Amino acid sequence: ETTFETILVETRGRVGLITLNRPGQLNALNDQLIAELNQALDVFEADEGIGAIVVTGSEKAFAAGADIKEMQAKTYMEAYKGDFIASWDRISRARKPVIAAVAGFALGGGCELAMSCDLILAADTAKFGQPEIKLGIMPGAGGTQRLIRAVGKSKAMELCLTGRLMDAEEAERAGLVARIVPAAELLDDALKTAETIASMSLTAAMMTKDCVNRAHETTLAEGIRYERRTFHAMFATHDQKEGMAAFTEKRRPRFRNA
Ligand code: CAA
């Protein structure tokens, strides 16, 4: 059992729950937190009993960005040699579905972390933004790339250039978040959504998210080809035979993740 200092890690049924936990700093993301988050992801990904992962923060903040105090004195050579921010990429390479449950501030690196998950559920209190410009810098963990894909060029450009925050309503309208949930129900809803995903064939869920994410990385024609090959591969799985047999026999499927 690993103990973490900046995150809380729990298992709820087939769902792995990671809670960012630096309450005094509004969950500002520092090297330690990212390292611990990555370690927890490694453990959940290796655990056959886990079918989906939820990442959440506190009522007040999902995460208020990269830790400004930790970055302040950094030099170019330190940033370059240490490949600053590269380790933040782990979550976007997770093979199991990852849900970000966002209440309060998701700013800068916090917004980027949420966007690195597969889907975002937002409390009605959620506020999203890329305010780095106000610090004399720019987003460095995917903000200029992922936000435009989520909300389009004009809104992404406006948010990145002015640092303006966007509330949950605007974020949902723009397509950044899947759904808005009353703040008090956010965690339950996220866990329920994750449990639903985790009750499916994990193989099918992993292949599905792989294909959806591929859409951002390739042309339509290549993406369609990739999807079709992956779809073909599903006919080699136990779970395809079981899922379709269960439908025909009017019973619940018993997926084996195989
Ligand atoms: N880094 C370090 N500490 C932070 C922090 C951050 N990103 N955000 C908040 N904190 C700390 C504050 O310094 C404060 O600590 P002290 O009590 O020791 O002073 C504590 O958290 C509470 O914050 P506030 O008192 O500021 O709370 P508030 O409710 O008045 O304001 C806020 C909330 C508007 C989110 C404000 O904290 C804020 O603007 N935070 C910074 C947001 C930001 O600029 N994020 C981008 C960071 S850069 C980045 O992320 C780069 C990248 O792309 C990877």
PDB file of N, CA, C and O in Angstrom, residues 23-95:
ATOM      1  N   PRO A  23      -5.213  21.123  -0.216  1.00  0.00           N
ATOM      2  CA  PRO A  23      -6.275  22.091   0.063  1.00  0.00           C
ATOM      3  C   PRO A  23      -5.767  23.512   0.304  1.00  0.00           C
ATOM      4  O   PRO A  23      -6.414  24.481  -0.084  1.00  0.00           O
ATOM      5  N   GLY A  24      -4.597  23.644   0.896  1.00  0.00           N
ATOM      6  CA  GLY A  24      -4.066  24.983   1.179  1.00  0.00           C
ATOM      7  C   GLY A  24      -3.648  25.742  -0.067  1.00  0.00           C
ATOM      8  O   GLY A  24      -3.466  26.958  -0.045  1.00  0.00           O
ATOM      9  N   GLN A  25      -3.488  25.017  -1.164  1.00  0.00           N
ATOM     10  CA  GLN A  25      -3.015  25.633  -2.417  1.00  0.00           C
ATOM     11  C   GLN A  25      -4.030  25.468  -3.544  1.00  0.00           C
ATOM     12  O   GLN A  25      -3.681  25.550  -4.718  1.00  0.00           O
ATOM     13  N   LEU A  26      -5.278  25.250  -3.183  1.00  0.00           N
ATOM     14  CA  LEU A  26      -6.321  25.019  -4.204  1.00  0.00           C
ATOM     15  C   LEU A  26      -5.888  23.951  -5.211  1.00  0.00           C
ATOM     16  O   LEU A  26      -6.135  24.069  -6.408  1.00  0.00           O
ATOM     17  N   ASN A  27      -5.238  22.913  -4.684  1.00  0.00           N
ATOM     18  CA  ASN A  27      -4.770  21.785  -5.507  1.00  0.00           C
ATOM     19  C   ASN A  27      -3.826  22.198  -6.632  1.00  0.00           C
ATOM     20  O   ASN A  27      -3.796  21.569  -7.695  1.00  0.00           O
ATOM     21  N   ALA A  28      -3.056  23.276  -6.396  1.00  0.00           N
ATOM     22  CA  ALA A  28      -2.040  23.652  -7.385  1.00  0.00           C
ATOM     23  C   ALA A  28      -1.172  22.427  -7.661  1.00  0.00           C
ATOM     24  O   ALA A  28      -0.813  21.665  -6.757  1.00  0.00           O
ATOM     25  N   LEU A  29      -0.839  22.242  -8.935  1.00  0.00           N
ATOM     26  CA  LEU A  29      -0.181  21.011  -9.374  1.00  0.00           C
ATOM     27  C   LEU A  29       1.331  21.198  -9.325  1.00  0.00           C
ATOM     28  O   LEU A  29       1.885  21.999 -10.079  1.00  0.00           O
ATOM     29  N   ASN A  30       1.981  20.468  -8.431  1.00  0.00           N
ATOM     30  CA  ASN A  30       3.442  20.524  -8.390  1.00  0.00           C
ATOM     31  C   ASN A  30       4.011  19.172  -8.828  1.00  0.00           C
ATOM     32  O   ASN A  30       3.261  18.232  -9.114  1.00  0.00           O
ATOM     33  N   ASP A  31       5.336  19.102  -8.874  1.00  0.00           N
ATOM     34  CA  ASP A  31       5.985  17.872  -9.348  1.00  0.00           C
ATOM     35  C   ASP A  31       5.564  16.662  -8.536  1.00  0.00           C
ATOM     36  O   ASP A  31       5.328  15.584  -9.083  1.00  0.00           O
ATOM     37  N   GLN A  32       5.481  16.847  -7.216  1.00  0.00           N
ATOM     38  CA  GLN A  32       5.111  15.715  -6.355  1.00  0.00           C
ATOM     39  C   GLN A  32       3.706  15.227  -6.674  1.00  0.00           C
ATOM     40  O   GLN A  32       3.476  14.013  -6.796  1.00  0.00           O
ATOM     41  N   LEU A  33       2.779  16.152  -6.818  1.00  0.00           N
ATOM     42  CA  LEU A  33       1.397  15.743  -7.097  1.00  0.00           C
ATOM     43  C   LEU A  33       1.312  14.992  -8.422  1.00  0.00           C
ATOM     44  O   LEU A  33       0.675  13.942  -8.518  1.00  0.00           O
ATOM     45  N   ILE A  34       1.960  15.502  -9.437  1.00  0.00           N
ATOM     46  CA  ILE A  34       1.899  14.834 -10.747  1.00  0.00           C
ATOM     47  C   ILE A  34       2.548  13.447 -10.661  1.00  0.00           C
ATOM     48  O   ILE A  34       2.028  12.471 -11.202  1.00  0.00           O
ATOM     49  N   ALA A  35       3.665  13.352  -9.930  1.00  0.00           N
ATOM     50  CA  ALA A  35       4.332  12.044  -9.776  1.00  0.00           C
ATOM     51  C   ALA A  35       3.414  11.060  -9.052  1.00  0.00           C
ATOM     52  O   ALA A  35       3.307   9.892  -9.444  1.00  0.00           O
ATOM     53  N   GLU A  36       2.743  11.534  -8.019  1.00  0.00           N
ATOM     54  CA  GLU A  36       1.839  10.648  -7.264  1.00  0.00           C
ATOM     55  C   GLU A  36       0.624  10.268  -8.103  1.00  0.00           C
ATOM     56  O   GLU A  36       0.183   9.112  -8.093  1.00  0.00           O
ATOM     57  N   LEU A  37       0.098  11.237  -8.836  1.00  0.00           N
ATOM     58  CA  LEU A  37      -1.034  10.958  -9.724  1.00  0.00           C
ATOM     59  C   LEU A  37      -0.647   9.882 -10.741  1.00  0.00           C
ATOM     60  O   LEU A  37      -1.388   8.920 -10.974  1.00  0.00           O
ATOM     61  N   ASN A  38       0.537  10.023 -11.315  1.00  0.00           N
ATOM     62  CA  ASN A  38       0.987   9.064 -12.319  1.00  0.00           C
ATOM     63  C   ASN A  38       1.172   7.668 -11.728  1.00  0.00           C
ATOM     64  O   ASN A  38       0.832   6.666 -12.356  1.00  0.00           O
ATOM     65  N   GLN A  39       1.689   7.634 -10.501  1.00  0.00           N
ATOM     66  CA  GLN A  39       1.873   6.358  -9.805  1.00  0.00           C
ATOM     67  C   GLN A  39       0.515   5.694  -9.548  1.00  0.00           C
ATOM     68  O   GLN A  39       0.350   4.490  -9.766  1.00  0.00           O
ATOM     69  N   ALA A  40      -0.458   6.479  -9.101  1.00  0.00           N
ATOM     70  CA  ALA A  40      -1.801   5.937  -8.844  1.00  0.00           C
ATOM     71  C   ALA A  40      -2.435   5.435 -10.140  1.00  0.00           C
ATOM     72  O   ALA A  40      -3.091   4.384 -10.159  1.00  0.00           O
ATOM     73  N   LEU A  41      -2.208   6.165 -11.225  1.00  0.00           N
ATOM     74  CA  LEU A  41      -2.740   5.722 -12.520  1.00  0.00           C
ATOM     75  C   LEU A  41      -2.109   4.400 -12.929  1.00  0.00           C
ATOM     76  O   LEU A  41      -2.799   3.486 -13.396  1.00  0.00           O
ATOM     77  N   ASP A  42      -0.795   4.271 -12.728  1.00  0.00           N
ATOM     78  CA  ASP A  42      -0.101   3.010 -13.058  1.00  0.00           C
ATOM     79  C   ASP A  42      -0.733   1.840 -12.307  1.00  0.00           C
ATOM     80  O   ASP A  42      -0.963   0.771 -12.866  1.00  0.00           O
ATOM     81  N   VAL A  43      -1.010   2.056 -11.026  1.00  0.00           N
ATOM     82  CA  VAL A  43      -1.576   0.984 -10.190  1.00  0.00           C
ATOM     83  C   VAL A  43      -2.974   0.610 -10.689  1.00  0.00           C
ATOM     84  O   VAL A  43      -3.283  -0.574 -10.878  1.00  0.00           O
ATOM     85  N   PHE A  44      -3.820   1.604 -10.933  1.00  0.00           N
ATOM     86  CA  PHE A  44      -5.180   1.316 -11.408  1.00  0.00           C
ATOM     87  C   PHE A  44      -5.165   0.670 -12.787  1.00  0.00           C
ATOM     88  O   PHE A  44      -5.975  -0.207 -13.079  1.00  0.00           O
ATOM     89  N   GLU A  45      -4.252   1.102 -13.625  1.00  0.00           N
ATOM     90  CA  GLU A  45      -4.211   0.535 -14.977  1.00  0.00           C
ATOM     91  C   GLU A  45      -3.791  -0.932 -14.936  1.00  0.00           C
ATOM     92  O   GLU A  45      -4.237  -1.733 -15.757  1.00  0.00           O
ATOM     93  N   ALA A  46      -2.953  -1.282 -13.962  1.00  0.00           N
ATOM     94  CA  ALA A  46      -2.465  -2.663 -13.878  1.00  0.00           C
ATOM     95  C   ALA A  46      -3.470  -3.570 -13.163  1.00  0.00           C
ATOM     96  O   ALA A  46      -3.346  -4.790 -13.204  1.00  0.00           O
ATOM     97  N   ASP A  47      -4.456  -2.984 -12.510  1.00  0.00           N
ATOM     98  CA  ASP A  47      -5.399  -3.735 -11.675  1.00  0.00           C
ATOM     99  C   ASP A  47      -6.587  -4.202 -12.524  1.00  0.00           C
ATOM    100  O   ASP A  47      -7.397  -3.400 -12.979  1.00  0.00           O
ATOM    101  N   GLU A  48      -6.700  -5.524 -12.685  1.00  0.00           N
ATOM    102  CA  GLU A  48      -7.788  -6.098 -13.496  1.00  0.00           C
ATOM    103  C   GLU A  48      -9.154  -5.756 -12.930  1.00  0.00           C
ATOM    104  O   GLU A  48     -10.162  -5.779 -13.626  1.00  0.00           O
ATOM    105  N   GLY A  49      -9.192  -5.462 -11.644  1.00  0.00           N
ATOM    106  CA  GLY A  49     -10.465  -5.181 -10.976  1.00  0.00           C
ATOM    107  C   GLY A  49     -10.972  -3.765 -11.219  1.00  0.00           C
ATOM    108  O   GLY A  49     -12.076  -3.420 -10.789  1.00  0.00           O
ATOM    109  N   ILE A  50     -10.170  -2.939 -11.867  1.00  0.00           N
ATOM    110  CA  ILE A  50     -10.569  -1.550 -12.118  1.00  0.00           C
ATOM    111  C   ILE A  50     -10.934  -1.377 -13.594  1.00  0.00           C
ATOM    112  O   ILE A  50     -10.152  -1.711 -14.486  1.00  0.00           O
ATOM    113  N   GLY A  51     -12.146  -0.829 -13.810  1.00  0.00           N
ATOM    114  CA  GLY A  51     -12.606  -0.659 -15.190  1.00  0.00           C
ATOM    115  C   GLY A  51     -12.714   0.793 -15.622  1.00  0.00           C
ATOM    116  O   GLY A  51     -12.891   1.090 -16.803  1.00  0.00           O
ATOM    117  N   ALA A  52     -12.640   1.725 -14.676  1.00  0.00           N
ATOM    118  CA  ALA A  52     -12.681   3.153 -15.009  1.00  0.00           C
ATOM    119  C   ALA A  52     -12.108   3.933 -13.835  1.00  0.00           C
ATOM    120  O   ALA A  52     -12.072   3.436 -12.706  1.00  0.00           O
ATOM    121  N   ILE A  53     -11.664   5.158 -14.149  1.00  0.00           N
ATOM    122  CA  ILE A  53     -10.982   5.975 -13.144  1.00  0.00           C
ATOM    123  C   ILE A  53     -11.663   7.345 -13.079  1.00  0.00           C
ATOM    124  O   ILE A  53     -12.042   7.899 -14.124  1.00  0.00           O
ATOM    125  N   VAL A  54     -11.841   7.851 -11.862  1.00  0.00           N
ATOM    126  CA  VAL A  54     -12.370   9.215 -11.683  1.00  0.00           C
ATOM    127  C   VAL A  54     -11.278  10.059 -11.038  1.00  0.00           C
ATOM    128  O   VAL A  54     -10.660   9.641 -10.057  1.00  0.00           O
ATOM    129  N   VAL A  55     -11.039  11.235 -11.596  1.00  0.00           N
ATOM    130  CA  VAL A  55     -10.120  12.191 -10.980  1.00  0.00           C
ATOM    131  C   VAL A  55     -10.940  13.403 -10.569  1.00  0.00           C
ATOM    132  O   VAL A  55     -11.692  13.963 -11.380  1.00  0.00           O
ATOM    133  N   THR A  56     -10.825  13.786  -9.299  1.00  0.00           N
ATOM    134  CA  THR A  56     -11.592  14.925  -8.822  1.00  0.00           C
ATOM    135  C   THR A  56     -10.743  15.788  -7.906  1.00  0.00           C
ATOM    136  O   THR A  56      -9.599  15.434  -7.589  1.00  0.00           O
ATOM    137  N   GLY A  57     -11.297  16.924  -7.498  1.00  0.00           N
ATOM    138  CA  GLY A  57     -10.592  17.806  -6.574  1.00  0.00           C
ATOM    139  C   GLY A  57     -11.469  18.085  -5.374  1.00  0.00           C
ATOM    140  O   GLY A  57     -12.128  17.185  -4.867  1.00  0.00           O
ATOM    141  N   SER A  58     -11.491  19.328  -4.935  1.00  0.00           N
ATOM    142  CA  SER A  58     -12.322  19.687  -3.784  1.00  0.00           C
ATOM    143  C   SER A  58     -13.543  20.460  -4.280  1.00  0.00           C
ATOM    144  O   SER A  58     -13.721  20.671  -5.473  1.00  0.00           O
ATOM    145  N   GLU A  59     -14.369  20.881  -3.328  1.00  0.00           N
ATOM    146  CA  GLU A  59     -15.530  21.693  -3.660  1.00  0.00           C
ATOM    147  C   GLU A  59     -15.094  23.022  -4.286  1.00  0.00           C
ATOM    148  O   GLU A  59     -15.715  23.539  -5.182  1.00  0.00           O
ATOM    149  N   LYS A  60     -13.986  23.531  -3.763  1.00  0.00           N
ATOM    150  CA  LYS A  60     -13.545  24.869  -4.191  1.00  0.00           C
ATOM    151  C   LYS A  60     -12.694  24.835  -5.463  1.00  0.00           C
ATOM    152  O   LYS A  60     -12.737  25.759  -6.271  1.00  0.00           O
ATOM    153  N   ALA A  61     -11.915  23.773  -5.625  1.00  0.00           N
ATOM    154  CA  ALA A  61     -11.029  23.739  -6.788  1.00  0.00           C
ATOM    155  C   ALA A  61     -10.748  22.313  -7.241  1.00  0.00           C
ATOM    156  O   ALA A  61     -10.355  21.461  -6.432  1.00  0.00           O
ATOM    157  N   PHE A  62     -10.927  22.081  -8.545  1.00  0.00           N
ATOM    158  CA  PHE A  62     -10.374  20.870  -9.147  1.00  0.00           C
ATOM    159  C   PHE A  62      -8.860  21.032  -9.071  1.00  0.00           C
ATOM    160  O   PHE A  62      -8.179  20.240  -8.430  1.00  0.00           O
ATOM    161  N   ALA A  63      -8.356  22.089  -9.670  1.00  0.00           N
ATOM    162  CA  ALA A  63      -6.948  22.487  -9.523  1.00  0.00           C
ATOM    163  C   ALA A  63      -6.785  23.886 -10.098  1.00  0.00           C
ATOM    164  O   ALA A  63      -7.255  24.163 -11.202  1.00  0.00           O
ATOM    165  N   ALA A  64      -6.110  24.753  -9.332  1.00  0.00           N
ATOM    166  CA  ALA A  64      -5.957  26.156  -9.750  1.00  0.00           C
ATOM    167  C   ALA A  64      -4.716  26.361 -10.617  1.00  0.00           C
ATOM    168  O   ALA A  64      -4.210  27.473 -10.731  1.00  0.00           O
ATOM    169  N   GLY A  65      -4.227  25.277 -11.211  1.00  0.00           N
ATOM    170  CA  GLY A  65      -3.126  25.432 -12.167  1.00  0.00           C
ATOM    171  C   GLY A  65      -1.831  24.840 -11.664  1.00  0.00           C
ATOM    172  O   GLY A  65      -1.761  24.278 -10.572  1.00  0.00           O
ATOM    173  N   ALA A  66      -0.800  24.994 -12.479  1.00  0.00           N
ATOM    174  CA  ALA A  66       0.534  24.593 -12.049  1.00  0.00           C
ATOM    175  C   ALA A  66       0.898  25.443 -10.841  1.00  0.00           C
ATOM    176  O   ALA A  66       0.409  26.563 -10.689  1.00  0.00           O
ATOM    177  N   ASP A  67       1.762  24.894  -9.990  1.00  0.00           N
ATOM    178  CA  ASP A  67       2.145  25.610  -8.764  1.00  0.00           C
ATOM    179  C   ASP A  67       3.061  26.778  -9.124  1.00  0.00           C
ATOM    180  O   ASP A  67       4.217  26.586  -9.504  1.00  0.00           O
ATOM    181  N   ILE A  68       2.509  27.971  -9.007  1.00  0.00           N
ATOM    182  CA  ILE A  68       3.224  29.180  -9.444  1.00  0.00           C
ATOM    183  C   ILE A  68       4.471  29.404  -8.595  1.00  0.00           C
ATOM    184  O   ILE A  68       5.532  29.766  -9.105  1.00  0.00           O
ATOM    185  N   LYS A  69       4.330  29.128  -7.299  1.00  0.00           N
ATOM    186  CA  LYS A  69       5.474  29.370  -6.408  1.00  0.00           C
ATOM    187  C   LYS A  69       6.624  28.411  -6.722  1.00  0.00           C
ATOM    188  O   LYS A  69       7.787  28.760  -6.597  1.00  0.00           O
ATOM    189  N   GLU A  70       6.277  27.196  -7.153  1.00  0.00           N
ATOM    190  CA  GLU A  70       7.321  26.219  -7.484  1.00  0.00           C
ATOM    191  C   GLU A  70       8.003  26.564  -8.817  1.00  0.00           C
ATOM    192  O   GLU A  70       9.162  26.244  -9.034  1.00  0.00           O
ATOM    193  N   MET A  71       7.250  27.240  -9.688  1.00  0.00           N
ATOM    194  CA  MET A  71       7.785  27.542 -11.036  1.00  0.00           C
ATOM    195  C   MET A  71       8.559  28.845 -11.098  1.00  0.00           C
ATOM    196  O   MET A  71       9.374  29.051 -11.997  1.00  0.00           O
ATOM    197  N   GLN A  72       8.216  29.722 -10.176  1.00  0.00           N
ATOM    198  CA  GLN A  72       8.628  31.127 -10.259  1.00  0.00           C
ATOM    199  C   GLN A  72      10.104  31.323 -10.613  1.00  0.00           C
ATOM    200  O   GLN A  72      10.454  32.099 -11.482  1.00  0.00           O
ATOM    201  N   ALA A  73      10.978  30.585  -9.928  1.00  0.00           N
ATOM    202  CA  ALA A  73      12.414  30.826 -10.080  1.00  0.00           C
ATOM    203  C   ALA A  73      13.064  29.942 -11.142  1.00  0.00           C
ATOM    204  O   ALA A  73      14.277  29.989 -11.352  1.00  0.00           O
ATOM    205  N   LYS A  74      12.261  29.123 -11.803  1.00  0.00           N
ATOM    206  CA  LYS A  74      12.807  28.161 -12.763  1.00  0.00           C
ATOM    207  C   LYS A  74      13.553  28.879 -13.892  1.00  0.00           C
ATOM    208  O   LYS A  74      13.119  29.903 -14.386  1.00  0.00           O
ATOM    209  N   THR A  75      14.673  28.310 -14.317  1.00  0.00           N
ATOM    210  CA  THR A  75      15.396  28.868 -15.463  1.00  0.00           C
ATOM    211  C   THR A  75      15.038  28.081 -16.719  1.00  0.00           C
ATOM    212  O   THR A  75      14.477  26.986 -16.645  1.00  0.00           O
ATOM    213  N   TYR A  76      15.392  28.652 -17.844  1.00  0.00           N
ATOM    214  CA  TYR A  76      15.150  27.949 -19.110  1.00  0.00           C
ATOM    215  C   TYR A  76      15.856  26.590 -19.117  1.00  0.00           C
ATOM    216  O   TYR A  76      15.272  25.571 -19.503  1.00  0.00           O
ATOM    217  N   MET A  77      17.138  26.569 -18.687  1.00  0.00           N
ATOM    218  CA  MET A  77      17.877  25.300 -18.724  1.00  0.00           C
ATOM    219  C   MET A  77      17.250  24.248 -17.819  1.00  0.00           C
ATOM    220  O   MET A  77      17.205  23.071 -18.161  1.00  0.00           O
ATOM    221  N   GLU A  78      16.742  24.685 -16.666  1.00  0.00           N
ATOM    222  CA  GLU A  78      16.070  23.727 -15.773  1.00  0.00           C
ATOM    223  C   GLU A  78      14.800  23.176 -16.429  1.00  0.00           C
ATOM    224  O   GLU A  78      14.526  21.977 -16.391  1.00  0.00           O
ATOM    225  N   ALA A  79      14.043  24.081 -17.036  1.00  0.00           N
ATOM    226  CA  ALA A  79      12.804  23.654 -17.691  1.00  0.00           C
ATOM    227  C   ALA A  79      13.123  22.692 -18.845  1.00  0.00           C
ATOM    228  O   ALA A  79      12.482  21.660 -19.013  1.00  0.00           O
ATOM    229  N   TYR A  80      14.172  23.051 -19.606  1.00  0.00           N
ATOM    230  CA  TYR A  80      14.523  22.251 -20.781  1.00  0.00           C
ATOM    231  C   TYR A  80      15.101  20.892 -20.398  1.00  0.00           C
ATOM    232  O   TYR A  80      14.642  19.843 -20.850  1.00  0.00           O
ATOM    233  N   LYS A  81      16.106  20.926 -19.529  1.00  0.00           N
ATOM    234  CA  LYS A  81      16.766  19.659 -19.148  1.00  0.00           C
ATOM    235  C   LYS A  81      15.816  18.730 -18.402  1.00  0.00           C
ATOM    236  O   LYS A  81      15.853  17.522 -18.574  1.00  0.00           O
ATOM    237  N   GLY A  82      14.976  19.304 -17.553  1.00  0.00           N
ATOM    238  CA  GLY A  82      14.039  18.477 -16.792  1.00  0.00           C
ATOM    239  C   GLY A  82      12.786  18.141 -17.586  1.00  0.00           C
ATOM    240  O   GLY A  82      11.912  17.430 -17.103  1.00  0.00           O
ATOM    241  N   ASP A  83      12.708  18.639 -18.830  1.00  0.00           N
ATOM    242  CA  ASP A  83      11.528  18.449 -19.685  1.00  0.00           C
ATOM    243  C   ASP A  83      10.252  18.754 -18.896  1.00  0.00           C
ATOM    244  O   ASP A  83       9.329  17.934 -18.816  1.00  0.00           O
ATOM    245  N   PHE A  84      10.245  19.960 -18.306  1.00  0.00           N
ATOM    246  CA  PHE A  84       9.159  20.414 -17.464  1.00  0.00           C
ATOM    247  C   PHE A  84       7.810  20.197 -18.145  1.00  0.00           C
ATOM    248  O   PHE A  84       7.652  20.527 -19.319  1.00  0.00           O
ATOM    249  N   ILE A  85       6.871  19.632 -17.440  1.00  0.00           N
ATOM    250  CA  ILE A  85       5.497  19.375 -17.895  1.00  0.00           C
ATOM    251  C   ILE A  85       5.337  18.060 -18.668  1.00  0.00           C
ATOM    252  O   ILE A  85       4.235  17.536 -18.790  1.00  0.00           O
ATOM    253  N   ALA A  86       6.445  17.485 -19.176  1.00  0.00           N
ATOM    254  CA  ALA A  86       6.310  16.265 -19.991  1.00  0.00           C
ATOM    255  C   ALA A  86       5.617  15.150 -19.202  1.00  0.00           C
ATOM    256  O   ALA A  86       4.813  14.391 -19.761  1.00  0.00           O
ATOM    257  N   SER A  87       5.892  15.072 -17.903  1.00  0.00           N
ATOM    258  CA  SER A  87       5.318  13.977 -17.104  1.00  0.00           C
ATOM    259  C   SER A  87       3.812  14.147 -16.895  1.00  0.00           C
ATOM    260  O   SER A  87       3.132  13.213 -16.475  1.00  0.00           O
ATOM    261  N   TRP A  88       3.269  15.321 -17.202  1.00  0.00           N
ATOM    262  CA  TRP A  88       1.835  15.546 -17.066  1.00  0.00           C
ATOM    263  C   TRP A  88       1.050  14.758 -18.105  1.00  0.00           C
ATOM    264  O   TRP A  88      -0.173  14.656 -18.032  1.00  0.00           O
ATOM    265  N   ASP A  89       1.746  14.239 -19.084  1.00  0.00           N
ATOM    266  CA  ASP A  89       1.120  13.587 -20.217  1.00  0.00           C
ATOM    267  C   ASP A  89       0.596  12.193 -19.902  1.00  0.00           C
ATOM    268  O   ASP A  89      -0.217  11.650 -20.648  1.00  0.00           O
ATOM    269  N   ARG A  90       1.042  11.630 -18.776  1.00  0.00           N
ATOM    270  CA  ARG A  90       0.693  10.247 -18.436  1.00  0.00           C
ATOM    271  C   ARG A  90      -0.821   9.990 -18.521  1.00  0.00           C
ATOM    272  O   ARG A  90      -1.264   8.982 -19.050  1.00  0.00           O
ATOM    273  N   ILE A  91      -1.592  10.937 -17.980  1.00  0.00           N
ATOM    274  CA  ILE A  91      -3.041  10.711 -17.883  1.00  0.00           C
ATOM    275  C   ILE A  91      -3.697  10.631 -19.263  1.00  0.00           C
ATOM    276  O   ILE A  91      -4.642   9.866 -19.466  1.00  0.00           O
ATOM    277  N   SER A  92      -3.157  11.371 -20.220  1.00  0.00           N
ATOM    278  CA  SER A  92      -3.738  11.330 -21.567  1.00  0.00           C
ATOM    279  C   SER A  92      -3.375  10.029 -22.280  1.00  0.00           C
ATOM    280  O   SER A  92      -3.959   9.691 -23.297  1.00  0.00           O
ATOM    281  N   ARG A  93      -2.394   9.316 -21.726  1.00  0.00           N
ATOM    282  CA  ARG A  93      -2.032   8.015 -22.304  1.00  0.00           C
ATOM    283  C   ARG A  93      -2.654   6.853 -21.543  1.00  0.00           C
ATOM    284  O   ARG A  93      -2.349   5.688 -21.825  1.00  0.00           O
ATOM    285  N   ALA A  94      -3.533   7.147 -20.571  1.00  0.00           N
ATOM    286  CA  ALA A  94      -4.217   6.067 -19.858  1.00  0.00           C
ATOM    287  C   ALA A  94      -5.027   5.257 -20.854  1.00  0.00           C
ATOM    288  O   ALA A  94      -5.635   5.816 -21.763  1.00  0.00           O
ATOM    289  N   ARG A  95      -5.031   3.941 -20.701  1.00  0.00           N
ATOM    290  CA  ARG A  95      -5.786   3.105 -21.637  1.00  0.00           C
ATOM    291  C   ARG A  95      -7.200   2.867 -21.132  1.00  0.00           C
ATOM    292  O   ARG A  95      -8.112   2.622 -21.903  1.00  0.00           O
TER     293      ARG A  95
END
